[in-house]
PDB file of C-alpha atoms in Angstrom:
ATOM      1  CA  MET A 106       7.298  -3.341 -18.694  1.00 49.00           C
ATOM      2  CA  LYS A 107       5.518  -0.072 -19.164  1.00 51.00           C
ATOM      3  CA  LYS A 108       6.737   2.785 -16.952  1.00 51.00           C
ATOM      4  CA  ALA A 109       4.030   4.517 -14.962  1.00 56.00           C
ATOM      5  CA  ASN A 110       3.386   8.230 -14.662  1.00 52.00           C
ATOM      6  CA  THR A 111       3.210   9.142 -10.964  1.00 51.00           C
ATOM      7  CA  THR A 112       2.472  12.831 -11.442  1.00 53.00           C
ATOM      8  CA  ASN A 113      -1.295  12.523 -11.082  1.00 52.00           C
ATOM      9  CA  ALA A 114      -3.432  15.435  -9.982  1.00 74.00           C
ATOM     10  CA  GLN A 115      -5.010  13.119  -7.409  1.00 89.00           C
ATOM     11  CA  PRO A 116      -2.801  11.639  -4.705  1.00 97.00           C
ATOM     12  CA  LEU A 117      -1.983   7.957  -5.049  1.00 98.00           C
ATOM     13  CA  CYS A 118      -3.406   5.418  -2.631  1.00 98.00           C
ATOM     14  CA  PRO A 119      -0.606   2.967  -1.743  1.00 98.00           C
ATOM     15  CA  SER A 120      -3.155   0.356  -0.708  1.00 96.00           C
ATOM     16  CA  ALA A 121      -4.939  -0.045  -4.033  1.00 97.00           C
ATOM     17  CA  GLN A 122      -6.205  -3.079  -5.915  1.00 96.00           C
ATOM     18  CA  PRO A 123      -4.831  -4.146  -9.293  1.00 97.00           C
ATOM     19  CA  GLU A 124      -8.183  -3.723 -11.047  1.00 96.00           C
ATOM     20  CA  MET A 125      -8.526  -0.055 -10.075  1.00 96.00           C
ATOM     21  CA  ALA A 126      -8.226   2.526 -12.863  1.00 95.00           C
ATOM     22  CA  GLN A 127      -4.630   3.640 -13.524  1.00 96.00           C
ATOM     23  CA  SER A 128      -3.319   1.027 -11.088  1.00 97.00           C
ATOM     24  CA  LEU A 129       0.400   0.480 -10.890  1.00 97.00           C
ATOM     25  CA  VAL A 130       2.818  -1.880  -9.187  1.00 98.00           C
ATOM     26  CA  PHE A 131       5.227  -0.094  -6.880  1.00 98.00           C
ATOM     27  CA  GLY A 132       6.433  -2.888  -4.604  1.00 97.00           C
ATOM     28  CA  VAL A 133       7.059  -6.604  -4.272  1.00 97.00           C
ATOM     29  CA  VAL A 134       6.111  -8.528  -1.133  1.00 96.00           C
ATOM     30  CA  ASN A 135       9.132 -10.171   0.493  1.00 95.00           C
ATOM     31  CA  GLY A 136       9.835 -11.431   3.984  1.00 91.00           C
ATOM     32  CA  THR A 137       7.817 -14.162   5.647  1.00 89.00           C
ATOM     33  CA  VAL A 138       4.135 -14.834   6.198  1.00 86.00           C
ATOM     34  CA  GLU A 139       4.599 -13.701   9.804  1.00 86.00           C
ATOM     35  CA  GLU A 140       6.695 -10.640   8.901  1.00 90.00           C
ATOM     36  CA  PRO A 141       6.087  -9.534   5.333  1.00 93.00           C
ATOM     37  CA  ARG A 142       8.192  -6.663   4.019  1.00 95.00           C
ATOM     38  CA  VAL A 143       7.648  -4.775   0.814  1.00 97.00           C
ATOM     39  CA  GLY A 144      10.602  -4.081  -1.423  1.00 96.00           C
ATOM     40  CA  TYR A 145       9.994  -0.999  -3.535  1.00 97.00           C
ATOM     41  CA  LEU A 146      10.572  -0.847  -7.276  1.00 97.00           C
ATOM     42  CA  ALA A 147      12.883   1.862  -8.602  1.00 96.00           C
ATOM     43  CA  GLU A 148      10.151   2.775 -11.106  1.00 97.00           C
ATOM     44  CA  PRO A 149       6.467   1.873 -10.681  1.00 97.00           C
ATOM     45  CA  GLN A 150       5.000  -0.154 -13.525  1.00 97.00           C
ATOM     46  CA  LEU A 151       1.540   0.115 -15.043  1.00 97.00           C
ATOM     47  CA  VAL A 152      -0.556  -2.936 -14.295  1.00 98.00           C
ATOM     48  CA  THR A 153      -0.827  -5.131 -17.367  1.00 97.00           C
ATOM     49  CA  ASP A 154      -2.141  -8.617 -17.995  1.00 96.00           C
ATOM     50  CA  GLU A 155       1.478  -9.723 -18.410  1.00 96.00           C
ATOM     51  CA  ILE A 156       2.460  -8.428 -14.970  1.00 96.00           C
ATOM     52  CA  LEU A 157      -0.584 -10.017 -13.334  1.00 97.00           C
ATOM     53  CA  ALA A 158       0.209 -13.333 -15.084  1.00 96.00           C
ATOM     54  CA  LEU A 159       3.603 -13.384 -13.345  1.00 95.00           C
ATOM     55  CA  CYS A 160       1.765 -14.117 -10.088  1.00 94.00           C
ATOM     56  CA  ASP A 161      -0.057 -17.199 -11.290  1.00 94.00           C
ATOM     57  CA  PRO A 162      -1.194 -19.327  -9.477  1.00 96.00           C
ATOM     58  CA  VAL A 163      -1.485 -16.938  -6.488  1.00 95.00           C
ATOM     59  CA  LYS A 164      -3.338 -13.641  -6.257  1.00 95.00           C
ATOM     60  CA  PRO A 165      -1.462 -10.572  -7.526  1.00 97.00           C
ATOM     61  CA  THR A 166      -2.047  -8.939  -4.121  1.00 96.00           C
ATOM     62  CA  GLU A 167       0.018 -11.734  -2.528  1.00 95.00           C
ATOM     63  CA  VAL A 168       3.019 -10.755  -4.659  1.00 96.00           C
ATOM     64  CA  PHE A 169       2.757  -7.020  -5.369  1.00 97.00           C
ATOM     65  CA  ARG A 170       1.779  -3.753  -3.695  1.00 97.00           C
ATOM     66  CA  PHE A 171      -0.416  -1.590  -5.894  1.00 98.00           C
ATOM     67  CA  ALA A 172      -1.120   2.111  -5.998  1.00 98.00           C
ATOM     68  CA  ALA A 173      -3.851   3.989  -7.858  1.00 98.00           C
ATOM     69  CA  PRO A 174      -5.401   7.441  -7.705  1.00 98.00           C
ATOM     70  CA  CYS A 175      -7.187   7.862  -4.378  1.00 97.00           C
ATOM     71  CA  ALA A 176     -10.879   7.023  -4.682  1.00 95.00           C
ATOM     72  CA  GLY A 177     -11.763   9.703  -2.125  1.00 94.00           C
ATOM     73  CA  SER A 178     -15.387   9.429  -1.027  1.00 92.00           C
ATOM     74  CA  GLY A 179     -15.669   6.176  -3.009  1.00 93.00           C
ATOM     75  CA  CYS A 180     -13.405   4.466  -0.447  1.00 94.00           C
ATOM     76  CA  LYS A 181     -14.635   3.030   2.839  1.00 94.00           C
ATOM     77  CA  HIS A 182     -11.495   4.368   4.576  1.00 95.00           C
ATOM     78  CA  PHE A 183     -11.912   7.991   3.468  1.00 95.00           C
ATOM     79  CA  ASP A 184     -13.738  10.303   5.883  1.00 94.00           C
ATOM     80  CA  GLY A 185     -14.213  13.210   3.488  1.00 92.00           C
ATOM     81  CA  SER A 186     -10.821  14.794   4.043  1.00 93.00           C
ATOM     82  CA  ASN A 187      -8.444  12.122   5.360  1.00 96.00           C
ATOM     83  CA  CYS A 188      -7.517   8.491   4.886  1.00 97.00           C
ATOM     84  CA  ARG A 189      -8.456   6.714   8.079  1.00 96.00           C
ATOM     85  CA  LEU A 190      -6.496   3.609   7.029  1.00 96.00           C
ATOM     86  CA  VAL A 191      -3.178   5.432   7.295  1.00 97.00           C
ATOM     87  CA  GLU A 192      -4.295   7.162  10.491  1.00 97.00           C
ATOM     88  CA  ARG A 193      -4.958   3.760  12.095  1.00 96.00           C
ATOM     89  CA  THR A 194      -1.704   2.399  10.640  1.00 96.00           C
ATOM     90  CA  VAL A 195       0.300   5.176  12.308  1.00 97.00           C
ATOM     91  CA  GLN A 196      -1.635   4.887  15.588  1.00 96.00           C
ATOM     92  CA  LEU A 197      -1.629   1.092  15.933  1.00 95.00           C
ATOM     93  CA  LEU A 198       1.349  -0.427  14.109  1.00 96.00           C
ATOM     94  CA  PRO A 199       5.008  -0.174  15.072  1.00 96.00           C
ATOM     95  CA  GLU A 200       7.684   1.329  12.880  1.00 97.00           C
ATOM     96  CA  VAL A 201       9.530  -1.411  10.961  1.00 96.00           C
ATOM     97  CA  VAL A 202      12.390   0.564   9.416  1.00 96.00           C
ATOM     98  CA  ASP A 203      14.913   3.005  10.866  1.00 95.00           C
ATOM     99  CA  VAL A 204      15.239   5.157   7.745  1.00 96.00           C
ATOM    100  CA  LEU A 205      12.899   5.981   4.904  1.00 95.00           C
ATOM    101  CA  SER A 206      12.970   3.323   2.205  1.00 92.00           C
ATOM    102  CA  PRO A 207      13.456   4.570  -1.349  1.00 94.00           C
ATOM    103  CA  CYS A 208       9.931   4.906  -2.740  1.00 96.00           C
ATOM    104  CA  SER A 209       9.116   6.089  -6.235  1.00 95.00           C
ATOM    105  CA  ILE A 210       5.522   7.079  -5.404  1.00 98.00           C
ATOM    106  CA  ARG A 211       6.289   9.080  -2.239  1.00 97.00           C
ATOM    107  CA  PRO A 212       5.848  12.566  -3.796  1.00 96.00           C
ATOM    108  CA  SER A 213       2.331  11.596  -4.964  1.00 97.00           C
ATOM    109  CA  CYS A 214       1.395   9.286  -2.066  1.00 98.00           C
ATOM    110  CA  ARG A 215      -1.671  10.239   0.000  1.00 98.00           C
ATOM    111  CA  TRP A 216      -0.201   8.525   3.046  1.00 98.00           C
ATOM    112  CA  TRP A 217       3.016  10.570   2.794  1.00 98.00           C
ATOM    113  CA  GLN A 218       1.058  13.770   2.178  1.00 97.00           C
ATOM    114  CA  GLN A 219      -1.202  13.110   5.156  1.00 97.00           C
ATOM    115  CA  GLU A 220       1.042  11.473   7.785  1.00 98.00           C
ATOM    116  CA  GLY A 221       4.574  12.068   6.474  1.00 98.00           C
ATOM    117  CA  LYS A 222       7.506  10.043   7.762  1.00 98.00           C
ATOM    118  CA  ALA A 223       5.355   8.206  10.329  1.00 98.00           C
ATOM    119  CA  ALA A 224       3.460   6.469   7.505  1.00 98.00           C
ATOM    120  CA  CYS A 225       6.613   5.609   5.573  1.00 98.00           C
ATOM    121  CA  MET A 226       8.266   4.027   8.627  1.00 98.00           C
ATOM    122  CA  ARG A 227       5.364   1.565   8.808  1.00 97.00           C
ATOM    123  CA  CYS A 228       4.598   1.120   5.106  1.00 97.00           C
ATOM    124  CA  PRO A 229       6.929  -1.842   4.366  1.00 97.00           C
ATOM    125  CA  GLN A 230       4.802  -4.104   6.595  1.00 96.00           C
ATOM    126  CA  ILE A 231       1.553  -3.281   4.791  1.00 95.00           C
ATOM    127  CA  VAL A 232       0.342  -6.073   2.536  1.00 94.00           C
ATOM    128  CA  THR A 233      -3.113  -6.739   1.132  1.00 91.00           C
ATOM    129  CA  GLU A 234      -3.349 -10.464   1.783  1.00 88.00           C
ATOM    130  CA  ILE A 235      -3.020 -11.451   5.437  1.00 86.00           C
ATOM    131  CA  TYR A 236      -4.473 -14.871   6.153  1.00 84.00           C
ATOM    132  CA  GLN A 237      -3.965 -14.889   9.926  1.00 84.00           C
ATOM    133  CA  PRO A 238      -4.071 -11.213  10.938  1.00 85.00           C
ATOM    134  CA  THR A 239      -3.189 -10.099  14.420  1.00 86.00           C
ATOM    135  CA  GLU A 240      -5.723  -8.122  16.418  1.00 90.00           C
ATOM    136  CA  GLN A 241      -3.789  -4.929  15.611  1.00 88.00           C
ATOM    137  CA  GLN A 242      -3.888  -5.701  11.881  1.00 88.00           C
ATOM    138  CA  ARG A 243      -7.653  -6.323  12.098  1.00 87.00           C
ATOM    139  CA  GLN A 244      -8.153  -2.976  13.842  1.00 90.00           C
ATOM    140  CA  VAL A 245      -6.052  -1.159  11.248  1.00 91.00           C
ATOM    141  CA  ALA A 246      -7.922  -2.720   8.311  1.00 89.00           C
ATOM    142  CA  ALA A 247     -11.421  -2.233   9.763  1.00 87.00           C
ATOM    143  CA  PRO A 248     -13.167   0.620   7.960  1.00 79.00           C
ATOM    144  CA  ALA A 249     -14.494   3.488  10.020  1.00 63.00           C
ATOM    145  CA  ASP A 250     -18.129   3.240  11.094  1.00 59.00           C
TER     146      ASP A 250
END
């Protein structure tokens, strides 16, 4: 696996897609369908075809959490200065850990930079693919108008 550089000038979005430029894997989805929990890698890995092939036959976003440089105004969750996705996450979702999980992207993470510990205490429950979302999860994921 190819080690990723997490010292980008732009903050990293911890809710990225694998096809985004400079995307990297920083977590693996564990837990159950009802209560997913992300386990964080000691070192994020650059997204490669080989890593994506490990997920076959399911979507990579069902198996991994991805980060990539924040798209800023190119993202439906960005309001020009803040990430509204993490704001809604902190406002609407409960904390799921008692202590900060080890996270290799934290120093570069937009969510950490914007919301601090409150974001990290909720982050392990954030997964891209939710097939039967709760009302809270729908509200969190809904982009700002």
